mmCIF file with all atom_site columns, C-alpha atoms in Angstrom:
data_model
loop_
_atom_site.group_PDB
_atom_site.id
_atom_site.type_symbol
_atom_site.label_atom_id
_atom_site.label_alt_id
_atom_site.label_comp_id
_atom_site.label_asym_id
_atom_site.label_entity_id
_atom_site.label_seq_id
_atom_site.pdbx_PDB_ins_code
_atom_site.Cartn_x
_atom_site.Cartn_y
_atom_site.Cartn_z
_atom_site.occupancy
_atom_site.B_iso_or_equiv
_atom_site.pdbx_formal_charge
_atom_site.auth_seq_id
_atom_site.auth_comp_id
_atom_site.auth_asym_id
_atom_site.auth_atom_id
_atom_site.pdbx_PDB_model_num
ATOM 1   C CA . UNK A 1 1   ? -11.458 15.512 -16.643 1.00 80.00 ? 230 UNK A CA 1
ATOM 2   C CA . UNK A 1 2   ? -8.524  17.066 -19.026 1.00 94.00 ? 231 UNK A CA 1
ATOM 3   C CA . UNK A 1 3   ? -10.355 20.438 -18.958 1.00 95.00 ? 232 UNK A CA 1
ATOM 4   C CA . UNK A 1 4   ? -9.764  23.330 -17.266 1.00 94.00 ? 233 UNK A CA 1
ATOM 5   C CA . UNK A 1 5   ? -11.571 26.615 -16.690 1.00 93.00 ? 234 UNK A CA 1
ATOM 6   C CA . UNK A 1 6   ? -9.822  29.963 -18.104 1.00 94.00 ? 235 UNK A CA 1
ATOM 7   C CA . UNK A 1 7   ? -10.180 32.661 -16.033 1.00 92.00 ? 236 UNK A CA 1
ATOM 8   C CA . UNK A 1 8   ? -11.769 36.216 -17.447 1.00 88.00 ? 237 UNK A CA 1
ATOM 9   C CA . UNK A 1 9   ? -9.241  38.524 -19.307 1.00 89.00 ? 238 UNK A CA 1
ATOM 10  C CA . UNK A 1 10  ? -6.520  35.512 -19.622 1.00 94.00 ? 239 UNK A CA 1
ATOM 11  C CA . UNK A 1 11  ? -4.536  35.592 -22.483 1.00 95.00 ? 240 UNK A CA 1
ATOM 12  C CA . UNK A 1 12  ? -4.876  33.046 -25.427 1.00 96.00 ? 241 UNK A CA 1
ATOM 13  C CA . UNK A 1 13  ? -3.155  29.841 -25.125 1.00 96.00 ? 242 UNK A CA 1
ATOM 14  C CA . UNK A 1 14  ? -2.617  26.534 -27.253 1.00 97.00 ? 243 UNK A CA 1
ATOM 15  C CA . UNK A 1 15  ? -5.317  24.967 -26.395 1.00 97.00 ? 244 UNK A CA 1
ATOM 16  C CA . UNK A 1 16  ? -8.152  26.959 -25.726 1.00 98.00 ? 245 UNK A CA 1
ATOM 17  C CA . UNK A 1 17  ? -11.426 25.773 -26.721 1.00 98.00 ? 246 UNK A CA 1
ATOM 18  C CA . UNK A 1 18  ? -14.288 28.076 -28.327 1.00 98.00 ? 247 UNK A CA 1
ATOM 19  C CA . UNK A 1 19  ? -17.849 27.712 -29.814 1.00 97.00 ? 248 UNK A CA 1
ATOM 20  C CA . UNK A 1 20  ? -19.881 29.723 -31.990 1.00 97.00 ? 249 UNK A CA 1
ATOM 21  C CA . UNK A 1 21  ? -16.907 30.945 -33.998 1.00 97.00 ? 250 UNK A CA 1
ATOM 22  C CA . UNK A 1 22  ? -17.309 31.550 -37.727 1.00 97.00 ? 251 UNK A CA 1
ATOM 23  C CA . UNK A 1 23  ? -15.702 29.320 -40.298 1.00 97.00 ? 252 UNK A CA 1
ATOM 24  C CA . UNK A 1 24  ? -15.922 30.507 -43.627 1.00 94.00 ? 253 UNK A CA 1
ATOM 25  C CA . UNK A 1 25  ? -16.594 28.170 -46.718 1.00 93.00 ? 254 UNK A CA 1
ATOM 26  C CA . UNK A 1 26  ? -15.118 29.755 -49.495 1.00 90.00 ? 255 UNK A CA 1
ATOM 27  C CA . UNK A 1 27  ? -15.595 28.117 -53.094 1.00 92.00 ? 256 UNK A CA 1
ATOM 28  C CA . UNK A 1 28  ? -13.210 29.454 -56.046 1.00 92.00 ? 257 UNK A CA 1
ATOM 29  C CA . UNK A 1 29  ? -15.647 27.649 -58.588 1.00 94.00 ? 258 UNK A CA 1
ATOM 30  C CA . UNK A 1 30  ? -18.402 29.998 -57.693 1.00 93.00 ? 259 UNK A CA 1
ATOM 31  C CA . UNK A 1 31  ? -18.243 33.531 -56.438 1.00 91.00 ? 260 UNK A CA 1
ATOM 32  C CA . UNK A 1 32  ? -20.861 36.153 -55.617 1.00 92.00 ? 261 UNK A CA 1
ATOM 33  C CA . UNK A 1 33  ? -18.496 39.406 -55.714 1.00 90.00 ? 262 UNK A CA 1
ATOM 34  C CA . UNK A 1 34  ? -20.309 43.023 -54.230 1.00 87.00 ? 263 UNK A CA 1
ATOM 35  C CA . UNK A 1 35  ? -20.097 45.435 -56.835 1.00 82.00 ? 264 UNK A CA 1
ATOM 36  C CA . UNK A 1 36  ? -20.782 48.956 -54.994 1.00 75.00 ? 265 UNK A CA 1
ATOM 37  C CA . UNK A 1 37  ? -22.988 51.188 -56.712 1.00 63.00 ? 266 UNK A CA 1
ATOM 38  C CA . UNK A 1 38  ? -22.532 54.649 -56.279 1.00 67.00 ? 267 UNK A CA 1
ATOM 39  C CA . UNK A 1 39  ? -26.282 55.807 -57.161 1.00 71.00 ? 268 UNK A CA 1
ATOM 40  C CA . UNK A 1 40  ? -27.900 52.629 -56.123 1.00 75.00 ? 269 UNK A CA 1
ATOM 41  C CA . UNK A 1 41  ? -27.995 49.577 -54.229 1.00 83.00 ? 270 UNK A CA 1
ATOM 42  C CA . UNK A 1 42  ? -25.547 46.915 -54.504 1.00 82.00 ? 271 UNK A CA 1
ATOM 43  C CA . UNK A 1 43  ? -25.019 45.022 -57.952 1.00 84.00 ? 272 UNK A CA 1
ATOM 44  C CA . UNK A 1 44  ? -23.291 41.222 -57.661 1.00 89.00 ? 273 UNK A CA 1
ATOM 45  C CA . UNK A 1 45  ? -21.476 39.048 -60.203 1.00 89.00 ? 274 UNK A CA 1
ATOM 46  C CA . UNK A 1 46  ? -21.540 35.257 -60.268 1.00 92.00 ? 275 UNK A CA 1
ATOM 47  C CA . UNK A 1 47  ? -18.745 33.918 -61.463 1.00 91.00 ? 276 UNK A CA 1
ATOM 48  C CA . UNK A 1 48  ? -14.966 31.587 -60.697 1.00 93.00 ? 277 UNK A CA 1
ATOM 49  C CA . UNK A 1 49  ? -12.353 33.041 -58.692 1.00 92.00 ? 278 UNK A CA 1
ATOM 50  C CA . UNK A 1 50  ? -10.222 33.118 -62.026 1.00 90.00 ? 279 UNK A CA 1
ATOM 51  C CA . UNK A 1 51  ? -13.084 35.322 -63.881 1.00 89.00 ? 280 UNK A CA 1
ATOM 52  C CA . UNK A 1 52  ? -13.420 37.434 -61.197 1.00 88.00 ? 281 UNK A CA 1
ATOM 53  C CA . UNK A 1 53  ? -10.182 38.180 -59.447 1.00 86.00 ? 282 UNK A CA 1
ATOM 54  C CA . UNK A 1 54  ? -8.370  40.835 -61.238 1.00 79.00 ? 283 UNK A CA 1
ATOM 55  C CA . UNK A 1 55  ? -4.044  41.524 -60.881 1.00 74.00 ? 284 UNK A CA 1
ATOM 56  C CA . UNK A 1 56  ? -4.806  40.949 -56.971 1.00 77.00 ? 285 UNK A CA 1
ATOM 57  C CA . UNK A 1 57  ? -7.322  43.460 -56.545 1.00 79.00 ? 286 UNK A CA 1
ATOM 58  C CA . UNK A 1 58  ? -9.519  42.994 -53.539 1.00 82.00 ? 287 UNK A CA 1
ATOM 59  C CA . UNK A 1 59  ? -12.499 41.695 -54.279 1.00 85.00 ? 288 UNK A CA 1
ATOM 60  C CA . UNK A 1 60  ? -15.984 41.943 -51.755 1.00 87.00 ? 289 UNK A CA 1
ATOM 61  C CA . UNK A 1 61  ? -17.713 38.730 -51.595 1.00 89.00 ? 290 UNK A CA 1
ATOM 62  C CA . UNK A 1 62  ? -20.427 36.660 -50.306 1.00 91.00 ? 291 UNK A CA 1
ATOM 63  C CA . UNK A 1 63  ? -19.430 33.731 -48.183 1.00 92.00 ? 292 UNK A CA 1
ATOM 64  C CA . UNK A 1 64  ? -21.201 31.291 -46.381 1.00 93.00 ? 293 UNK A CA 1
ATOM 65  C CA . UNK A 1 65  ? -20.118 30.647 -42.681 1.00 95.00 ? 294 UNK A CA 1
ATOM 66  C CA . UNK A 1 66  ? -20.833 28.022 -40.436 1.00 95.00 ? 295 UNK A CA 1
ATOM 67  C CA . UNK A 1 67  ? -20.761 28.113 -36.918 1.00 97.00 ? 296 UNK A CA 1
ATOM 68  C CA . UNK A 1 68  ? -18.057 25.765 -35.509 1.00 97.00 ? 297 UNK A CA 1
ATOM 69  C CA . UNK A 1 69  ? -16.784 25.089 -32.255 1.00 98.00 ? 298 UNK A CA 1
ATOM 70  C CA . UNK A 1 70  ? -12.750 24.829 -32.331 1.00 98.00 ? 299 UNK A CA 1
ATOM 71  C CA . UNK A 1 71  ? -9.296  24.902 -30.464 1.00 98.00 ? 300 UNK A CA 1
ATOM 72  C CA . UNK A 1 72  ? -6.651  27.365 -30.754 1.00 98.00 ? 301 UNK A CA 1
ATOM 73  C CA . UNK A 1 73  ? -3.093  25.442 -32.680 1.00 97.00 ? 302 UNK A CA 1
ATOM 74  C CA . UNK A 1 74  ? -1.043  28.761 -32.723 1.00 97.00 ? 303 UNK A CA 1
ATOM 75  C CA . UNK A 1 75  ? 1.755   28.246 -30.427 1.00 94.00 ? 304 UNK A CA 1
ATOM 76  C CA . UNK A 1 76  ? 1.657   30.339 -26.341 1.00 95.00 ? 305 UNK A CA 1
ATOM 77  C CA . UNK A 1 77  ? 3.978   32.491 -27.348 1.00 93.00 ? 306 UNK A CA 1
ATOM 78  C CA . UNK A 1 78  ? 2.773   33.524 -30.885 1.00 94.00 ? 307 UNK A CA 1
ATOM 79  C CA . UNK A 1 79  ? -1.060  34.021 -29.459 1.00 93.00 ? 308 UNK A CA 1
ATOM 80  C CA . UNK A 1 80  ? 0.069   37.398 -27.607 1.00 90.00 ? 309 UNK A CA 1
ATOM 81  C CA . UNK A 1 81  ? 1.578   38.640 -30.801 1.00 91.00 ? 310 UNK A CA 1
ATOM 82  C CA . UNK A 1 82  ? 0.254   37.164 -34.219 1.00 93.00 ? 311 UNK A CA 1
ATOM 83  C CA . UNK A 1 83  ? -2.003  39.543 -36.095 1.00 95.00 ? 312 UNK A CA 1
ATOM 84  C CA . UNK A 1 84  ? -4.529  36.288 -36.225 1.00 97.00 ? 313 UNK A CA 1
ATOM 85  C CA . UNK A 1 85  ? -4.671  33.186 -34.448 1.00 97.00 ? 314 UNK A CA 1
ATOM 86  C CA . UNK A 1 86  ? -5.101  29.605 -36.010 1.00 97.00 ? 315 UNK A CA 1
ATOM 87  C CA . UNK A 1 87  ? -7.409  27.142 -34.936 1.00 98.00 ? 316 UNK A CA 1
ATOM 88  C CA . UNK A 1 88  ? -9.005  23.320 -35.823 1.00 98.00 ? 317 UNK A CA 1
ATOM 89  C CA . UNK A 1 89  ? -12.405 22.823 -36.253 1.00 98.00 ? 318 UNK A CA 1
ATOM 90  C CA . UNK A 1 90  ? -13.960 20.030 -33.207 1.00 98.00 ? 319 UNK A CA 1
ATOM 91  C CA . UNK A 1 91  ? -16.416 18.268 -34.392 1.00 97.00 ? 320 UNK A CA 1
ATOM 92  C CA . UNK A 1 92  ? -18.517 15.170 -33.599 1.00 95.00 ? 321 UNK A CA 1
ATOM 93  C CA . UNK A 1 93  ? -16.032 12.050 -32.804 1.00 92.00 ? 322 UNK A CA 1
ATOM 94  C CA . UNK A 1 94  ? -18.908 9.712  -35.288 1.00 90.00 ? 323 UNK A CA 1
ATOM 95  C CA . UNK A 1 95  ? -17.985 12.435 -37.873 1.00 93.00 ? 324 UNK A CA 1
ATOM 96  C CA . UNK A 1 96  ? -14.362 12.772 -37.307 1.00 94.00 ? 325 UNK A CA 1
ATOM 97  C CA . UNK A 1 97  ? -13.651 9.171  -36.925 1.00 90.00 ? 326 UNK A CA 1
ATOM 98  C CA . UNK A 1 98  ? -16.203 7.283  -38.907 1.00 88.00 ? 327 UNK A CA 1
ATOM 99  C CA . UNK A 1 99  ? -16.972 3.458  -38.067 1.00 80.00 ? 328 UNK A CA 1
ATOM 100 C CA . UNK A 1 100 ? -16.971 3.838  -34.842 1.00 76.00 ? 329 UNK A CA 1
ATOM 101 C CA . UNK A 1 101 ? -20.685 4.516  -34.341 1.00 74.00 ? 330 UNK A CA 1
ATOM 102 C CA . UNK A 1 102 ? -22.271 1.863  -32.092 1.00 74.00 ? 331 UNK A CA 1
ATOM 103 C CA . UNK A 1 103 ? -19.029 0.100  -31.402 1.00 74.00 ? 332 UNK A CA 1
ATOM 104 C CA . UNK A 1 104 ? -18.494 -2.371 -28.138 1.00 79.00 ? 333 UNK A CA 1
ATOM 105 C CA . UNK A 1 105 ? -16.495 -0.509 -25.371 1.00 81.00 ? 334 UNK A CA 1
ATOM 106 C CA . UNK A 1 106 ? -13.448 -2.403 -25.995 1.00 78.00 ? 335 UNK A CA 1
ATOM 107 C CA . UNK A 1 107 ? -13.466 -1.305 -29.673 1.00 81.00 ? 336 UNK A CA 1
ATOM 108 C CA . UNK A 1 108 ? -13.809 1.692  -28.986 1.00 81.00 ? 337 UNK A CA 1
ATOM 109 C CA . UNK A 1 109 ? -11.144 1.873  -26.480 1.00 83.00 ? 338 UNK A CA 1
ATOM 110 C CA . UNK A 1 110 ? -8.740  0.480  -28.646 1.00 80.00 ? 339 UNK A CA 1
ATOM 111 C CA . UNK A 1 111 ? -9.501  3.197  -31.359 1.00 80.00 ? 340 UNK A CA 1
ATOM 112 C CA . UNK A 1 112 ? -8.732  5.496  -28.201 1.00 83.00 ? 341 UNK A CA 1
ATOM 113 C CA . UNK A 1 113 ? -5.521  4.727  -26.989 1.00 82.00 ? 342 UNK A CA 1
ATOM 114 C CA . UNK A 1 114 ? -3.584  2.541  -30.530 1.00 76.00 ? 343 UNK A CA 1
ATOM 115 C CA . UNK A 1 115 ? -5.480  4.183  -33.252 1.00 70.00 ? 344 UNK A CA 1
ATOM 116 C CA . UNK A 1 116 ? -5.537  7.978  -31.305 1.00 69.00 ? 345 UNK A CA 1
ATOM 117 C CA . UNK A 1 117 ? -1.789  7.161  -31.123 1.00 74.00 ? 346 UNK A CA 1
ATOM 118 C CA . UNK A 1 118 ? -1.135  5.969  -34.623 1.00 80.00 ? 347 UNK A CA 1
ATOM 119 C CA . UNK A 1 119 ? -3.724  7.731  -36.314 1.00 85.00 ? 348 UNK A CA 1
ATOM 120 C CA . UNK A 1 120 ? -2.514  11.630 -36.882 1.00 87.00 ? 349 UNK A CA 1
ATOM 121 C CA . UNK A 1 121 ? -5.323  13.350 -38.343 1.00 92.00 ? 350 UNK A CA 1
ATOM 122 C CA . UNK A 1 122 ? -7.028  13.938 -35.313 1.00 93.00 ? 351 UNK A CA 1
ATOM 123 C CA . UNK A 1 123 ? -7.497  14.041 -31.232 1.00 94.00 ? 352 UNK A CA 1
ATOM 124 C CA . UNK A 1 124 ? -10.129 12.604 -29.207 1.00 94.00 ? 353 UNK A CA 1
ATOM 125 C CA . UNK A 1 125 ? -12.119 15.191 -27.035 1.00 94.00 ? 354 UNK A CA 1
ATOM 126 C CA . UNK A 1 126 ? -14.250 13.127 -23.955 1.00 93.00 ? 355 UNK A CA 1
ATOM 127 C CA . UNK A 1 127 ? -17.450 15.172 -23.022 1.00 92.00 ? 356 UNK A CA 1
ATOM 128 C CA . UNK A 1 128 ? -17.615 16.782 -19.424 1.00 90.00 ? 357 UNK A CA 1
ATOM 129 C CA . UNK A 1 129 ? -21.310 17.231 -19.036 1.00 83.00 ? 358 UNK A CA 1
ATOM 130 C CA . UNK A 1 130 ? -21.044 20.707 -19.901 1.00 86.00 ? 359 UNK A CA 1
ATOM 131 C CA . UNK A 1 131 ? -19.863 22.386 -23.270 1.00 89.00 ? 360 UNK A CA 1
ATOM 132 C CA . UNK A 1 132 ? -19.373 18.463 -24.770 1.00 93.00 ? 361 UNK A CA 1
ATOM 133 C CA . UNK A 1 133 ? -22.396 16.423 -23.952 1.00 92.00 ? 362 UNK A CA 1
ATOM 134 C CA . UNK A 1 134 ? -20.954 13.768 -26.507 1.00 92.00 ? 363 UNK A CA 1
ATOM 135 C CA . UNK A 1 135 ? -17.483 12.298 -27.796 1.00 92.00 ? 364 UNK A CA 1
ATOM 136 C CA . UNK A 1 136 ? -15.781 15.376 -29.766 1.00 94.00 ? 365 UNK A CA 1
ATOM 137 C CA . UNK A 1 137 ? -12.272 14.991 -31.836 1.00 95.00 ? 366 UNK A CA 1
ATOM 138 C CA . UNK A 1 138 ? -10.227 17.483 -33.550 1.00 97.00 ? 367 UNK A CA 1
ATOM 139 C CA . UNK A 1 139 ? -9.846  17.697 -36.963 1.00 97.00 ? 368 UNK A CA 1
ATOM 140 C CA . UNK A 1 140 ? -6.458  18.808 -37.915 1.00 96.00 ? 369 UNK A CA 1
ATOM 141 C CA . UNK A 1 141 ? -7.749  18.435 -41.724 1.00 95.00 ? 370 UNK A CA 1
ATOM 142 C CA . UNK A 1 142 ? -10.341 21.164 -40.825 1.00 96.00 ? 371 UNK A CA 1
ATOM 143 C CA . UNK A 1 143 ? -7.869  24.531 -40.364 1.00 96.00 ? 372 UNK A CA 1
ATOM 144 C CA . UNK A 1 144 ? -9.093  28.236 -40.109 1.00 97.00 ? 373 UNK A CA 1
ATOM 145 C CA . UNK A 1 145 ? -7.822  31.585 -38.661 1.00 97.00 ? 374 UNK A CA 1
ATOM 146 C CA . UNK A 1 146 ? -9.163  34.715 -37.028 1.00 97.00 ? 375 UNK A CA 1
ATOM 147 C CA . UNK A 1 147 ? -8.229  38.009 -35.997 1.00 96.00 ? 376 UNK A CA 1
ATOM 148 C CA . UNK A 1 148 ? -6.523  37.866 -33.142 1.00 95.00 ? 377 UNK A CA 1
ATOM 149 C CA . UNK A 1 149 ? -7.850  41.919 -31.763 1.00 94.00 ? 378 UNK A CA 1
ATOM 150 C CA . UNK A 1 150 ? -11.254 41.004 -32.620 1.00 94.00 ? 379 UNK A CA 1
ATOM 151 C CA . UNK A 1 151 ? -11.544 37.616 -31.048 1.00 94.00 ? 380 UNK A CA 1
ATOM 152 C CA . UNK A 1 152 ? -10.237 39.816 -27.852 1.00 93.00 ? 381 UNK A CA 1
ATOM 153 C CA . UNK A 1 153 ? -13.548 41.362 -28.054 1.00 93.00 ? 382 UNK A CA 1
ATOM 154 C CA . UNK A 1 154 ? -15.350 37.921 -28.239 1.00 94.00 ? 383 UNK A CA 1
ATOM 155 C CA . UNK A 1 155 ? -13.591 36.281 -25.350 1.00 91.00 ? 384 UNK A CA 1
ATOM 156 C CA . UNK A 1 156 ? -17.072 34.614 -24.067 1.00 93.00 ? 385 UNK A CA 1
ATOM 157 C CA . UNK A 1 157 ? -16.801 32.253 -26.791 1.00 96.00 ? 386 UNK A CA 1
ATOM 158 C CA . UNK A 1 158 ? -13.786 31.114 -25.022 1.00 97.00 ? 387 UNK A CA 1
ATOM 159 C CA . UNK A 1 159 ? -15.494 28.095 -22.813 1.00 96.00 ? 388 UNK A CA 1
ATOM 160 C CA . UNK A 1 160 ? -12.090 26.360 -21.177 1.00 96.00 ? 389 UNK A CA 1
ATOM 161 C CA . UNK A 1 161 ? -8.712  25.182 -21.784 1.00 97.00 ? 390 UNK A CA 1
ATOM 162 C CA . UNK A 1 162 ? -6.925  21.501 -21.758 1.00 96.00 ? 391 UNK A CA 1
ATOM 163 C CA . UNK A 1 163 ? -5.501  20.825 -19.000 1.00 95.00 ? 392 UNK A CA 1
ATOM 164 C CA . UNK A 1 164 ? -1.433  20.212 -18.325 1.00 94.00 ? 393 UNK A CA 1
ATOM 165 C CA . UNK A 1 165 ? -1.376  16.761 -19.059 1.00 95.00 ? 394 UNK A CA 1
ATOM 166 C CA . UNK A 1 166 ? -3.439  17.238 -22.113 1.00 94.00 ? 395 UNK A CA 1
ATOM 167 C CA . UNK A 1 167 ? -1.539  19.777 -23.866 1.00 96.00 ? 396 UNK A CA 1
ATOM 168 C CA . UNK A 1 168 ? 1.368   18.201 -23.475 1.00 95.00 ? 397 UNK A CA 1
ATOM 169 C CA . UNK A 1 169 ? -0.809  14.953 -25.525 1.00 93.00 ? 398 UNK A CA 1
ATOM 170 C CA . UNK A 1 170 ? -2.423  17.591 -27.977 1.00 95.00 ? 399 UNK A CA 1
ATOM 171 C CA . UNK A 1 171 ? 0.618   19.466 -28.613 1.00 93.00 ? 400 UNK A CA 1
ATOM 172 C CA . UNK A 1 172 ? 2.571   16.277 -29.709 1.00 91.00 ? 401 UNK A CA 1
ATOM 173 C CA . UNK A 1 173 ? 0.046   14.735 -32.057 1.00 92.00 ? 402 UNK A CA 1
ATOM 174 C CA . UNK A 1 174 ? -0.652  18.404 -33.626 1.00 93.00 ? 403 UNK A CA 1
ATOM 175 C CA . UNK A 1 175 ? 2.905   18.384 -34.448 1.00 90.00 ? 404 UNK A CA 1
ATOM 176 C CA . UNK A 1 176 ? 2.350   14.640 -35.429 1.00 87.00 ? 405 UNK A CA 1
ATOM 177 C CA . UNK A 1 177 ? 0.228   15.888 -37.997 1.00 89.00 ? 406 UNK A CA 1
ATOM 178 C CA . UNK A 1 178 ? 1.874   18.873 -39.380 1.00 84.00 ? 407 UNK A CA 1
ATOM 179 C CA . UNK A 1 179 ? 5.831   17.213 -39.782 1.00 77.00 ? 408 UNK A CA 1
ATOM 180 C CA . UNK A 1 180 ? 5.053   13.723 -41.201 1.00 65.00 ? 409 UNK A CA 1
ATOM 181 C CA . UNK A 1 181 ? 7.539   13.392 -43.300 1.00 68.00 ? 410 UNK A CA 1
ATOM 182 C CA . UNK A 1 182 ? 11.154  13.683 -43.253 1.00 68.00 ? 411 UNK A CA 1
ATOM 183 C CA . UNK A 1 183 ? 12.626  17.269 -43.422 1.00 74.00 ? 412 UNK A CA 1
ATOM 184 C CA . UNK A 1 184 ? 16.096  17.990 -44.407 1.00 86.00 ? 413 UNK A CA 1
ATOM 185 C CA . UNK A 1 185 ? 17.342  21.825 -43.740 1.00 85.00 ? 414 UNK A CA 1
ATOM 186 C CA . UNK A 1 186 ? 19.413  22.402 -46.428 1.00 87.00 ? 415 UNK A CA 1
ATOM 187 C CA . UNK A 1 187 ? 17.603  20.990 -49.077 1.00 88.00 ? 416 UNK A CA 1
ATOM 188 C CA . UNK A 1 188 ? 16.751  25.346 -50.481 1.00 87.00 ? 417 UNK A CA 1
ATOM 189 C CA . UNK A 1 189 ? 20.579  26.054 -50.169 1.00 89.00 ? 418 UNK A CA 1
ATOM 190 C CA . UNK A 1 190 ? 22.469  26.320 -53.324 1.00 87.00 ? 419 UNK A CA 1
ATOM 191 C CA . UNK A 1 191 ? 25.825  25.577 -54.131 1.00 89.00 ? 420 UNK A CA 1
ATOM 192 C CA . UNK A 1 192 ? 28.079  27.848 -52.377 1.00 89.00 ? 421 UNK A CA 1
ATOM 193 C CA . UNK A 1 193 ? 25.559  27.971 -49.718 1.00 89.00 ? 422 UNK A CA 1
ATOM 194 C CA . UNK A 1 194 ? 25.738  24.893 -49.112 1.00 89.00 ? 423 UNK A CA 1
ATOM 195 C CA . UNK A 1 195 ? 29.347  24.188 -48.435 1.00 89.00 ? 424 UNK A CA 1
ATOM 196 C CA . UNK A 1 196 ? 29.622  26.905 -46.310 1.00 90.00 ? 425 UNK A CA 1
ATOM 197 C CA . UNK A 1 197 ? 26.856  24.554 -44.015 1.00 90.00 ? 426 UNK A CA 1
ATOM 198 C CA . UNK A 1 198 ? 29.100  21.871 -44.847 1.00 91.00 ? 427 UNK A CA 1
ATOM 199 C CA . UNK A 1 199 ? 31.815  23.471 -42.631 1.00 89.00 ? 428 UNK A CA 1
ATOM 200 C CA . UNK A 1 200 ? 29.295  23.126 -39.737 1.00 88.00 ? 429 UNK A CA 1
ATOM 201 C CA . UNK A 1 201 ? 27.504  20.063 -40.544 1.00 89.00 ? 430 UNK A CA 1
ATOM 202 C CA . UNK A 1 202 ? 30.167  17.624 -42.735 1.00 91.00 ? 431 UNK A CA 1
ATOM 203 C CA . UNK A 1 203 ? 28.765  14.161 -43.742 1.00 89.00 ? 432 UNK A CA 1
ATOM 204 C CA . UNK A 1 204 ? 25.190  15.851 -44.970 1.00 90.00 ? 433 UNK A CA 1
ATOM 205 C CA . UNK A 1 205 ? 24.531  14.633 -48.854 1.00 90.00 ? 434 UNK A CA 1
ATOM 206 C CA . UNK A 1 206 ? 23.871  16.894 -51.578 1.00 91.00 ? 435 UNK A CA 1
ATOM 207 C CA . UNK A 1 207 ? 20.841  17.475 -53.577 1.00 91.00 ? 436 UNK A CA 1
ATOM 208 C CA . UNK A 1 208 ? 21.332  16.754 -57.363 1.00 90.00 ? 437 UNK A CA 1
ATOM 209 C CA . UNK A 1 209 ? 20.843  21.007 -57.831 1.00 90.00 ? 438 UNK A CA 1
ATOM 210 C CA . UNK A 1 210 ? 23.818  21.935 -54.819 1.00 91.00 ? 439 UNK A CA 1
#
């Protein structure tokens, strides 16, 4: 199978796979905010984000979390370092890929291979009879992050890792998915900025504002 086990105390890695971590559904139409009384027990205000958020002020609030299972996107070499890690949520491949519910097995091998190819917004997970009893997919729509010291503390959550051969497949479509559209360097480079990259890289066309 494309899993593999992580050993105890290893350090984080592109794609590790966890479950039972908290994903936080945060709504700026309607927030609870914590008022802390000094004489009392806590007060709370109802209200939008815009109401209730004052000159960037820190705000308590009440937010509902759901418990997700989800791999780790932040890059091997950021993982040791980055204050918090970033991860996509898995979820159920009838969920994440709707239609496909009931399909013959040569439909749904097709959507497997040409559609899991073409199709950028997510990658197929196959169950292993342990962690995934059924067809899981990533969600690369579906985007959250965590402290990276305090997930230390929670490694158990950590269940296994993709294997070679699959990271090499998950790390290409997750950059699939986050550079789908052309990029041109010195598009932020103003004038005089720009023909000193000029001197480097002649030929490259001007945007109307260089």
């Amino acid at each position: 199978m494309i899993y593999d086990v992580v050993p105890a105390g290893s350090p984080f890695a592109q794609g590790d796979i966890f479950q039972r971590l908290p994903k936080a559904e945060f709504s700026m139409a309607n927030v609870v905010s914590v008022v802390n009384s000094v004489s009392g027990p806590p007060e709370f205000e109802s209200g939008t984000w815009d109401a209730l958020s004052h000159d960037g002020t820190a705000l308590t609030a009440m937010v509902p979390v759901r418990e997700v299972s989800a791999i780790l996107i932040t890059q091997t070499c950021d993982a040791a370092h980055a204050e918090a890690l970033s991860f996509c949520e898995i979820g159920l491949f009838s969920e994440v890929v709707p239609g496909l519910e009931g399909a013959r097995l040569d439909k749904l091998v097709k959507a497997l291979t040409k559609q899991g190819k073409d199709d950028q917004r997510w990658f197929y997970l196959p169950p292993n009879g342990g962690w995934f009893s059924e067809r899981m997919a990533v969600d690369f729509r579906s985007a959250f992050s965590l402290d990276r010291d305090e997930l230390t503390r929670f490694e158990s959550h950590r269940v296994g890792r993709l294997n070679n051969i699959a990271t090499e497949h998950f790390r290409e479509k997750l950059s699939e998915f986050f550079r789908r559209y052309p990029y041109d360097p010195w598009y932020p480079l103003g004038p005089e900025e720009f023909e000193a990259y000029l001197r480097d890289h002649p030929g490259e066309e001007p945007f109307p504002w260089q």
